[in-house]
Short mmCIF file of C-alpha atoms and ligand atoms in Angstrom, two decimals:
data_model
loop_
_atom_site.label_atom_id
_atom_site.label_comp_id
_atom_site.label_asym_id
_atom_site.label_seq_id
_atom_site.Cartn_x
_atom_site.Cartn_y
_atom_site.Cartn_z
CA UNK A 1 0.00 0.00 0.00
CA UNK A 2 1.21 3.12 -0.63
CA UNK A 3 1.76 5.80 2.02
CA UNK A 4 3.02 8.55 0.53
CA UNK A 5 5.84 8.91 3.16
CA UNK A 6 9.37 8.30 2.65
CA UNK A 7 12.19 8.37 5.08
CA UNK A 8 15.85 10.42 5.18
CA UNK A 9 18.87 11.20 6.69
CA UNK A 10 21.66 13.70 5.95
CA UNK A 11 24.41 11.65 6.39
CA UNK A 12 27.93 12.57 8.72
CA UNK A 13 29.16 14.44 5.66
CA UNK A 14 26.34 16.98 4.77
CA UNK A 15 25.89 17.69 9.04
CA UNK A 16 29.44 18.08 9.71
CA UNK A 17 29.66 20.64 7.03
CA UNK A 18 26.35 22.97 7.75
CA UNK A 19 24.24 21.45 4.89
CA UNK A 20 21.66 20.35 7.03
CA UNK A 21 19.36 23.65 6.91
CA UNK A 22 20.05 23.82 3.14
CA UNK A 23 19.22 20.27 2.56
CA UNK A 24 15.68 20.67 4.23
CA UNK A 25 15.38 23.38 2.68
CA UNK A 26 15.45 21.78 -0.47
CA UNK A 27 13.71 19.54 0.56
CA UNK A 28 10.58 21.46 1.65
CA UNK A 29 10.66 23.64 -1.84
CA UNK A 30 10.28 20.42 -3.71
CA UNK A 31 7.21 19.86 -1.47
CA UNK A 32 7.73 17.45 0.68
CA UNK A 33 6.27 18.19 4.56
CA UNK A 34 8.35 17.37 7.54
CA UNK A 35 6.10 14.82 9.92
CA UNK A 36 9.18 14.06 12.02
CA UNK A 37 12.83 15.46 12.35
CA UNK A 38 15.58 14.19 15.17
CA UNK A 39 18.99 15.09 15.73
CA UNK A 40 20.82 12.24 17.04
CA UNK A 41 24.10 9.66 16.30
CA UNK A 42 24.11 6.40 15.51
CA UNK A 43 26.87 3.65 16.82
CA UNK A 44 28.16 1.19 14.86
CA UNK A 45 26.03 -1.23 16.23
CA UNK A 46 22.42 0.72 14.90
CA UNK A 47 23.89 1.39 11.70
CA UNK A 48 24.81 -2.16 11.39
CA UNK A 49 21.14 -2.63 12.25
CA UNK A 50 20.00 -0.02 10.35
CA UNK A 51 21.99 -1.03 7.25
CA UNK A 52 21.90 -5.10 7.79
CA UNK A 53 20.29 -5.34 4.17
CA UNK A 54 23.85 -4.75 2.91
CA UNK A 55 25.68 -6.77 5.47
CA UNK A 56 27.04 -9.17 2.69
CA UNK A 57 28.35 -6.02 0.50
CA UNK A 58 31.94 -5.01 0.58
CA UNK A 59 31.18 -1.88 1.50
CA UNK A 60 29.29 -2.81 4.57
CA UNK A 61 31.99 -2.20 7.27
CA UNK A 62 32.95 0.87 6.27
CA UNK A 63 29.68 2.31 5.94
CA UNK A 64 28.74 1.55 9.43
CA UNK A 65 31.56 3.09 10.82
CA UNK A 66 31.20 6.29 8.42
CA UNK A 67 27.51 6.28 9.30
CA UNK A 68 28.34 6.40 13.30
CA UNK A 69 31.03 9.07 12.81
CA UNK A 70 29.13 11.78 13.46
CA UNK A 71 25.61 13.45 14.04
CA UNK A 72 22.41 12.97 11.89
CA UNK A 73 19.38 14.52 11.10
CA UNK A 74 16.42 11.41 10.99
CA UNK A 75 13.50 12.72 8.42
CA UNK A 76 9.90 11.45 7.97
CA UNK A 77 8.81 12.93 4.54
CA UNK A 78 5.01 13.14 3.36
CA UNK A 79 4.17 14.18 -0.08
CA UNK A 80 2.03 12.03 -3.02
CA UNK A 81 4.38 9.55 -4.27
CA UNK A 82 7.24 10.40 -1.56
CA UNK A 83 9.57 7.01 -2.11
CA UNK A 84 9.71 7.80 -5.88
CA UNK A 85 9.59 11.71 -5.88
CA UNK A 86 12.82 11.85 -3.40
CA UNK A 87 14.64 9.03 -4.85
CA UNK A 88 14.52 11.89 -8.18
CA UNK A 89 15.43 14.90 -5.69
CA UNK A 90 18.77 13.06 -4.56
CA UNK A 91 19.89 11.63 -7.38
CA UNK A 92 22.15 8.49 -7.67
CA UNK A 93 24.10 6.76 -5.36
CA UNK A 94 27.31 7.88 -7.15
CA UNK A 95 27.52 11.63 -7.07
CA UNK A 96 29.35 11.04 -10.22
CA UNK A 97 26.24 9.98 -11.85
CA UNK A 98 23.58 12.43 -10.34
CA UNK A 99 21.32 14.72 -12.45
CA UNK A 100 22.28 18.08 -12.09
CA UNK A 101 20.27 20.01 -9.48
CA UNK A 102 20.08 16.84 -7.17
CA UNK A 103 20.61 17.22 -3.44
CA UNK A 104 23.69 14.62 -4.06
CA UNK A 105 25.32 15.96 -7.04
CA UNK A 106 25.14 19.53 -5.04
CA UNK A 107 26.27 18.20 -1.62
CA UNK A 108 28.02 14.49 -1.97
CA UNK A 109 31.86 14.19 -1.55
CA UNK A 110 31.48 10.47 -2.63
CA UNK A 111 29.65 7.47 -3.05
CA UNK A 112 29.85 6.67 0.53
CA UNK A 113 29.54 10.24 2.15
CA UNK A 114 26.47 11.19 -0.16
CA UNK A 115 24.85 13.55 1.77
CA UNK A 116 21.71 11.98 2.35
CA UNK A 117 19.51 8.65 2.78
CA UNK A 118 16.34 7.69 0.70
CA UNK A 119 14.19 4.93 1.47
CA UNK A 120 13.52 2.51 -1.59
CA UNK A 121 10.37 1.19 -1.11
CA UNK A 122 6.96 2.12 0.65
CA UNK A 123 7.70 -0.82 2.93
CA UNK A 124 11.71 0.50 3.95
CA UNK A 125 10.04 3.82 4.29
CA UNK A 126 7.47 2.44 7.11
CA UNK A 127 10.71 0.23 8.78
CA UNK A 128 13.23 2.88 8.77
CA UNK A 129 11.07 5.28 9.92
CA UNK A 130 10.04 3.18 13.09
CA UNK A 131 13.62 2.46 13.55
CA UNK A 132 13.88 6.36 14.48
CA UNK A 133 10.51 7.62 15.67
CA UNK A 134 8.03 5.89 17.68
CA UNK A 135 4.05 6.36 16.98
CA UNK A 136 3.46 9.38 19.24
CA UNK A 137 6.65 10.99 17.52
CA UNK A 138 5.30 11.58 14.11
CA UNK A 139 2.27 14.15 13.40
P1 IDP B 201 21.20 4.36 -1.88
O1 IDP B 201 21.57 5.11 -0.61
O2 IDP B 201 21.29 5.22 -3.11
O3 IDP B 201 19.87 3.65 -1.76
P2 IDP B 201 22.45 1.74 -1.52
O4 IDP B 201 22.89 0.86 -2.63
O5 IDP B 201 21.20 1.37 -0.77
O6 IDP B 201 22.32 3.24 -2.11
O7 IDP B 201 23.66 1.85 -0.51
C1 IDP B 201 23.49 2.38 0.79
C2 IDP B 201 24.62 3.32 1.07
O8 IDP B 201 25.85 2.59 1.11
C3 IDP B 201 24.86 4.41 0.02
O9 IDP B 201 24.00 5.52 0.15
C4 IDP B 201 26.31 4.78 0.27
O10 IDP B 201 26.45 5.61 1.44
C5 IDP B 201 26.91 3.41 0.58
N1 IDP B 201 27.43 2.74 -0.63
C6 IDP B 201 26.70 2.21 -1.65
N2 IDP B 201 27.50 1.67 -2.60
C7 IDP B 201 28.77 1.87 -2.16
C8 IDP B 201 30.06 1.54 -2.70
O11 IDP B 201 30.19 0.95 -3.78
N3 IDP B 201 31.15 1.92 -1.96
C9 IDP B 201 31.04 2.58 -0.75
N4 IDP B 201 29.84 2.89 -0.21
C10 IDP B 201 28.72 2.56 -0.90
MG1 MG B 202 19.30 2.11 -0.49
#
C-alpha cells in the first residue's frame, strides 16, 4: 500500500559541514512536509542494524563506521508519491552519476559520504522510519 511517506537522513558528511538547513530546505521547496525530524548519532552497532540489508556487500563495514562518525538529522517525509519523488530529488548513489540540481550531485563528496539517505520502497520507508521515531513521535 502506498503511504506517501518516505524516510531520510543527511548523512555525517552533509551535518558536519552545515548542509543540514540547506538540505531541508530543499527539501521542503520540492514539497515534501516534515512529519518528524531528530537530531541524534548512531553507533556502529544501529547502523549495522539499520543497514543489515547490505551486510554481505563489501562496502558494509565501512559504511557503518562512516555512518556512526558523526551526528544525523532522521527525516519522515510526506508528499504524493514520496519514495519515488525523493529518490529523483537526490539523485544516484554515485555523485558522479547524479542529475544536475540533485541534493547529491550539489552536496556528496562520494559514493559513501552522499549527503543523504532515501528509502527505496513504501515498505523501507514504514521500517526505517520506526527504527527512528516511535508512533506518538510523528504528526
Ligand atoms: P542508496 O543510498 O542510493 O539507496 P544503496 O545501494 O542502498 O544506495 O547503498 C546504501 C549506502 O551505502 C549508500 O547511500 C552509500 O552511502 C553506501 N554505498 C553504496 N555503494 C557503495 C560503494 O560501492 N562503496 C562505498 N559505499 C557505498
Ligand atoms: Mg538504499
Amino acid at each position: 500500500m502506498a503511504t506517501n511517506r518516505t524516510f531520510t537522513m543527511v548523512k555525517p558528511d552533509a551535518f558536519a559541514d552545515g548542509n543540514s538547513g540547506a538540505i531541508l530546505s530543499m527539501i521542503e521547496k520540492a514539497g515534501f512536509k516534515l512529519i518528524a525530524v531528530k537530531l541524534t548519532k548512531l553507533t556502529a552497532e544501529t547502523a549495522g542494524k539499520f543497514y543489515a540489508v547490505h551486510s554481505e556487500r563489501p562496502f558494509y563495514n565501512d559504511l557503518c563506521a562512516y555512518m556512526s562518525s558523526g551526528p544525523i538529522v532522521a527525516v519522515i517525509l510526506e508528499k504524493e508519491n514520496a519514495v519515488a519523488d525523493f529518490r529523483t530529488l537526490i539523485g544516484a548513489t554515485n555523485p558522479a552519476n547524479a542529475a544536475e540540481g540533485t541534493i547529491r550531485k550539489i552536496f556528496a563528496k562520494s559514493i559513501e559520504a552522499n549527503a543523504v539517505h532515501g528509502s527505496d520502497s513504501d515498505e523501507n520507508a514504514a521500517i526505517e522510519g520506526a527504527f527512528f521515531f516511535s508512533e506518538l513521535e510523528r504528526i
